[in-house]
Short mmCIF file of N, CA and C in Angstrom, two decimals:
data_model
loop_
_atom_site.label_atom_id
_atom_site.label_comp_id
_atom_site.label_asym_id
_atom_site.label_seq_id
_atom_site.Cartn_x
_atom_site.Cartn_y
_atom_site.Cartn_z
N UNK A 1 106.97 84.12 86.64
CA UNK A 1 105.78 84.85 87.07
C UNK A 1 105.49 85.94 85.82
N UNK A 2 104.36 85.76 85.18
CA UNK A 2 103.90 86.92 84.26
C UNK A 2 103.07 87.91 84.82
N UNK A 3 103.18 89.18 84.67
CA UNK A 3 102.31 90.13 85.19
C UNK A 3 101.62 90.75 84.00
N UNK A 4 100.23 90.77 84.21
CA UNK A 4 99.33 91.56 83.31
C UNK A 4 98.83 92.63 83.86
N UNK A 5 98.97 93.78 83.24
CA UNK A 5 98.32 94.97 83.63
C UNK A 5 97.04 95.14 83.12
N UNK A 6 95.90 95.51 84.01
CA UNK A 6 94.69 95.85 83.57
C UNK A 6 94.23 97.22 83.75
N UNK A 7 95.30 98.05 83.77
CA UNK A 7 95.15 99.52 83.81
C UNK A 7 96.35 99.95 82.79
N UNK A 8 96.34 101.26 82.61
CA UNK A 8 97.53 101.76 81.94
C UNK A 8 98.54 102.21 83.19
N UNK A 9 99.75 101.70 83.31
CA UNK A 9 100.54 101.91 84.23
C UNK A 9 100.83 103.44 84.48
N UNK A 10 100.91 103.63 85.79
CA UNK A 10 101.43 104.97 86.19
C UNK A 10 100.62 105.68 87.42
N UNK A 11 99.47 105.33 87.75
CA UNK A 11 98.97 105.75 89.01
C UNK A 11 97.67 105.03 89.37
N UNK A 12 97.42 104.89 90.62
CA UNK A 12 96.29 104.07 91.26
C UNK A 12 95.00 104.78 90.92
N UNK A 13 93.92 103.88 91.16
CA UNK A 13 92.55 104.44 91.12
C UNK A 13 92.00 104.28 89.63
N UNK A 14 92.68 103.83 88.69
CA UNK A 14 92.16 103.81 87.43
C UNK A 14 91.12 102.63 87.17
N UNK A 15 90.36 102.88 86.09
CA UNK A 15 89.24 101.79 85.81
C UNK A 15 89.87 100.47 85.12
N UNK A 16 89.25 99.43 85.43
CA UNK A 16 89.77 98.04 84.98
C UNK A 16 89.68 98.04 83.39
N UNK A 17 90.61 97.58 82.83
CA UNK A 17 90.58 97.25 81.36
C UNK A 17 90.49 95.74 81.23
N UNK A 18 89.44 95.34 80.40
CA UNK A 18 89.13 93.91 80.30
C UNK A 18 90.35 93.16 79.46
N UNK A 19 91.12 92.22 80.27
CA UNK A 19 92.05 91.61 79.66
C UNK A 19 91.89 90.03 79.64
N UNK A 20 90.60 89.70 79.48
CA UNK A 20 90.26 88.35 79.35
C UNK A 20 90.86 87.57 78.18
N UNK A 21 90.83 88.22 77.04
CA UNK A 21 91.47 87.63 75.92
C UNK A 21 93.09 87.27 76.12
N UNK A 22 93.74 88.30 76.73
CA UNK A 22 95.18 88.10 77.13
C UNK A 22 95.40 87.03 78.10
N UNK A 23 94.48 86.97 79.04
CA UNK A 23 94.62 85.85 80.08
C UNK A 23 94.37 84.52 79.62
N UNK A 24 93.42 84.28 78.71
CA UNK A 24 93.06 83.17 78.14
C UNK A 24 94.17 82.58 77.18
N UNK A 25 94.72 83.54 76.43
CA UNK A 25 95.82 83.10 75.40
C UNK A 25 97.18 82.79 76.29
N UNK A 26 97.43 83.55 77.41
CA UNK A 26 98.56 83.21 78.21
C UNK A 26 98.36 81.73 78.79
N UNK A 27 97.14 81.52 79.30
CA UNK A 27 96.82 80.24 79.94
C UNK A 27 97.08 79.05 78.97
N UNK A 28 96.64 79.28 77.69
CA UNK A 28 96.74 78.35 76.63
C UNK A 28 98.15 78.10 76.30
N UNK A 29 98.90 79.14 76.22
CA UNK A 29 100.34 79.02 75.88
C UNK A 29 101.06 78.22 76.93
N UNK A 30 100.64 78.46 78.22
CA UNK A 30 101.31 77.88 79.44
C UNK A 30 101.01 76.28 79.27
N UNK A 31 99.83 75.92 79.07
CA UNK A 31 99.49 74.63 78.85
C UNK A 31 100.04 73.94 77.74
N UNK A 32 100.07 74.59 76.67
CA UNK A 32 100.67 73.92 75.42
C UNK A 32 102.07 73.65 75.42
N UNK A 33 102.81 74.69 76.11
CA UNK A 33 104.31 74.43 76.30
C UNK A 33 104.68 73.87 77.55
N UNK A 34 103.68 73.27 78.35
CA UNK A 34 103.74 72.65 79.56
C UNK A 34 104.69 73.36 80.52
N UNK A 35 104.47 74.71 80.68
CA UNK A 35 105.25 75.58 81.52
C UNK A 35 104.65 75.74 82.88
N UNK A 36 105.51 76.04 83.89
CA UNK A 36 104.92 76.45 85.20
C UNK A 36 105.43 77.70 85.49
N UNK A 37 104.25 78.77 85.75
CA UNK A 37 104.47 80.00 86.12
C UNK A 37 103.39 80.69 86.74
N UNK A 38 103.31 81.62 87.61
CA UNK A 38 102.26 82.34 88.14
C UNK A 38 101.77 83.49 87.17
N UNK A 39 100.52 83.77 87.20
CA UNK A 39 99.98 84.66 86.45
C UNK A 39 99.36 85.83 87.38
N UNK A 40 99.95 87.12 87.36
CA UNK A 40 99.62 88.11 88.44
C UNK A 40 98.82 89.26 87.44
N UNK A 41 97.85 89.63 87.96
CA UNK A 41 97.05 90.75 87.41
C UNK A 41 97.06 91.83 88.44
N UNK A 42 97.37 93.09 87.96
CA UNK A 42 97.40 94.30 88.62
C UNK A 42 96.81 95.49 87.82
N UNK A 43 95.85 96.13 88.66
CA UNK A 43 95.17 97.24 88.11
C UNK A 43 93.63 97.08 88.03
N UNK A 44 93.04 98.00 88.82
CA UNK A 44 91.48 97.96 88.79
C UNK A 44 90.80 96.79 89.39
N UNK A 45 91.56 96.10 90.21
CA UNK A 45 90.94 94.82 90.66
C UNK A 45 90.13 95.39 91.93
N UNK A 46 88.95 94.86 92.12
CA UNK A 46 87.98 95.22 93.11
C UNK A 46 86.84 94.15 93.20
N UNK A 47 85.91 94.34 93.80
CA UNK A 47 84.89 93.22 94.22
C UNK A 47 84.16 92.81 92.84
N UNK A 48 84.06 93.82 91.96
CA UNK A 48 83.53 93.63 90.50
C UNK A 48 84.38 92.94 89.48
N UNK A 49 85.56 93.04 89.70
CA UNK A 49 86.50 92.50 88.68
C UNK A 49 87.39 91.44 89.02
N UNK A 50 87.51 90.99 90.38
CA UNK A 50 88.28 90.00 90.67
C UNK A 50 88.08 88.56 90.10
N UNK A 51 86.71 88.15 90.35
CA UNK A 51 86.13 86.96 89.90
C UNK A 51 86.51 86.67 88.38
N UNK A 52 86.37 87.58 87.54
CA UNK A 52 86.60 87.38 86.05
C UNK A 52 88.14 86.96 86.00
N UNK A 53 89.06 87.77 86.57
CA UNK A 53 90.51 87.49 86.25
C UNK A 53 90.71 86.10 86.86
N UNK A 54 90.35 85.71 88.07
CA UNK A 54 90.61 84.53 88.65
C UNK A 54 90.03 83.32 87.86
N UNK A 55 88.80 83.51 87.36
CA UNK A 55 88.27 82.43 86.51
C UNK A 55 89.07 82.28 85.20
N UNK A 56 89.73 83.30 84.72
CA UNK A 56 90.32 83.13 83.52
C UNK A 56 91.75 82.84 83.72
N UNK A 57 92.22 82.63 84.95
CA UNK A 57 93.65 81.97 85.02
C UNK A 57 94.52 82.64 86.01
N UNK A 58 94.11 83.91 86.29
CA UNK A 58 95.14 84.58 87.34
C UNK A 58 95.24 83.94 88.70
N UNK A 59 96.42 83.82 89.25
CA UNK A 59 96.46 83.15 90.66
C UNK A 59 97.06 84.10 91.57
N UNK A 60 97.54 85.27 91.23
CA UNK A 60 98.06 86.33 92.12
C UNK A 60 97.44 87.60 91.60
N UNK A 61 96.93 88.25 92.68
CA UNK A 61 96.12 89.58 92.34
C UNK A 61 96.69 90.77 93.12
N UNK A 62 96.80 91.81 92.54
CA UNK A 62 97.11 92.97 93.36
C UNK A 62 95.97 94.00 93.38
N UNK A 63 95.61 94.28 94.58
CA UNK A 63 94.40 95.07 94.70
C UNK A 63 95.04 96.33 95.54
N UNK A 64 95.08 97.57 94.99
CA UNK A 64 95.61 98.70 95.67
C UNK A 64 94.43 99.61 96.16
N UNK A 65 93.89 100.41 95.22
CA UNK A 65 92.79 101.29 95.61
C UNK A 65 91.56 100.64 96.22
N UNK A 66 91.26 99.48 95.83
CA UNK A 66 90.05 98.82 96.50
C UNK A 66 90.19 98.45 97.84
N UNK A 67 91.44 98.50 98.28
CA UNK A 67 91.57 98.20 99.78
C UNK A 67 92.20 99.51 100.53
N UNK A 68 93.12 100.00 100.05
CA UNK A 68 93.97 101.07 100.59
C UNK A 68 93.26 102.57 100.48
N UNK A 69 92.36 102.54 99.46
CA UNK A 69 91.72 103.86 99.35
C UNK A 69 90.35 103.86 100.06
N UNK A 70 90.13 102.86 101.01
CA UNK A 70 88.73 102.75 101.62
C UNK A 70 89.10 102.99 103.01
N UNK A 71 87.98 103.60 103.82
CA UNK A 71 88.22 103.88 105.24
C UNK A 71 88.46 102.63 106.14
N UNK A 72 87.76 101.51 105.84
CA UNK A 72 87.83 100.31 106.67
C UNK A 72 88.52 99.24 105.79
N UNK A 73 89.86 99.43 105.84
CA UNK A 73 90.67 98.51 104.99
C UNK A 73 90.42 97.03 105.12
N UNK A 74 90.45 96.64 106.42
CA UNK A 74 90.15 95.13 106.85
C UNK A 74 88.85 94.70 106.19
N UNK A 75 87.82 95.42 106.17
CA UNK A 75 86.39 95.13 105.63
C UNK A 75 86.65 95.07 104.18
N UNK A 76 87.29 96.01 103.55
CA UNK A 76 87.63 96.09 102.15
C UNK A 76 88.27 94.67 101.55
N UNK A 77 89.37 94.51 102.32
CA UNK A 77 90.02 93.36 101.89
C UNK A 77 89.30 92.03 102.08
N UNK A 78 88.53 91.98 102.93
CA UNK A 78 87.62 90.78 103.25
C UNK A 78 86.63 90.88 102.12
N UNK A 79 86.04 92.00 101.68
CA UNK A 79 85.06 91.99 100.62
C UNK A 79 85.65 91.34 99.20
N UNK A 80 87.01 91.88 98.86
CA UNK A 80 87.53 91.52 97.76
C UNK A 80 87.93 90.06 97.89
N UNK A 81 88.46 89.67 98.84
CA UNK A 81 88.82 88.20 99.12
C UNK A 81 87.75 87.24 98.85
N UNK A 82 86.54 87.70 99.50
CA UNK A 82 85.37 86.82 99.38
C UNK A 82 84.78 86.80 97.95
N UNK A 83 84.77 87.69 97.26
CA UNK A 83 84.59 87.74 95.81
C UNK A 83 85.48 86.77 94.96
N UNK A 84 86.79 86.85 95.30
CA UNK A 84 87.66 85.88 94.78
C UNK A 84 87.23 84.39 95.04
N UNK A 85 86.99 84.11 96.20
CA UNK A 85 86.67 82.90 96.67
C UNK A 85 85.33 82.38 96.06
N UNK A 86 84.38 83.33 95.85
CA UNK A 86 83.12 82.98 95.45
C UNK A 86 83.05 82.96 93.88
N UNK A 87 84.11 83.09 93.16
CA UNK A 87 83.99 83.24 91.74
C UNK A 87 83.35 81.93 91.15
#
């Protein structure tokens, strides 16, 4: 597994940093070298950012504040997952 951070590590609730270029380079390297590993993205993941990271190769997503910072966690989780599936 390779973990790409899409925020500056340290605390939750930060704004998403666009890592599209890093994701695409990592996916290309993975294919070129015929490697098998998961790509995890952590930081700033929410309904607005999840589709982009999934479309660009991430297959494991960490969403903290987008779910646990909300009053209705079940609904928030469903909304983030729905956006992932609708990418």
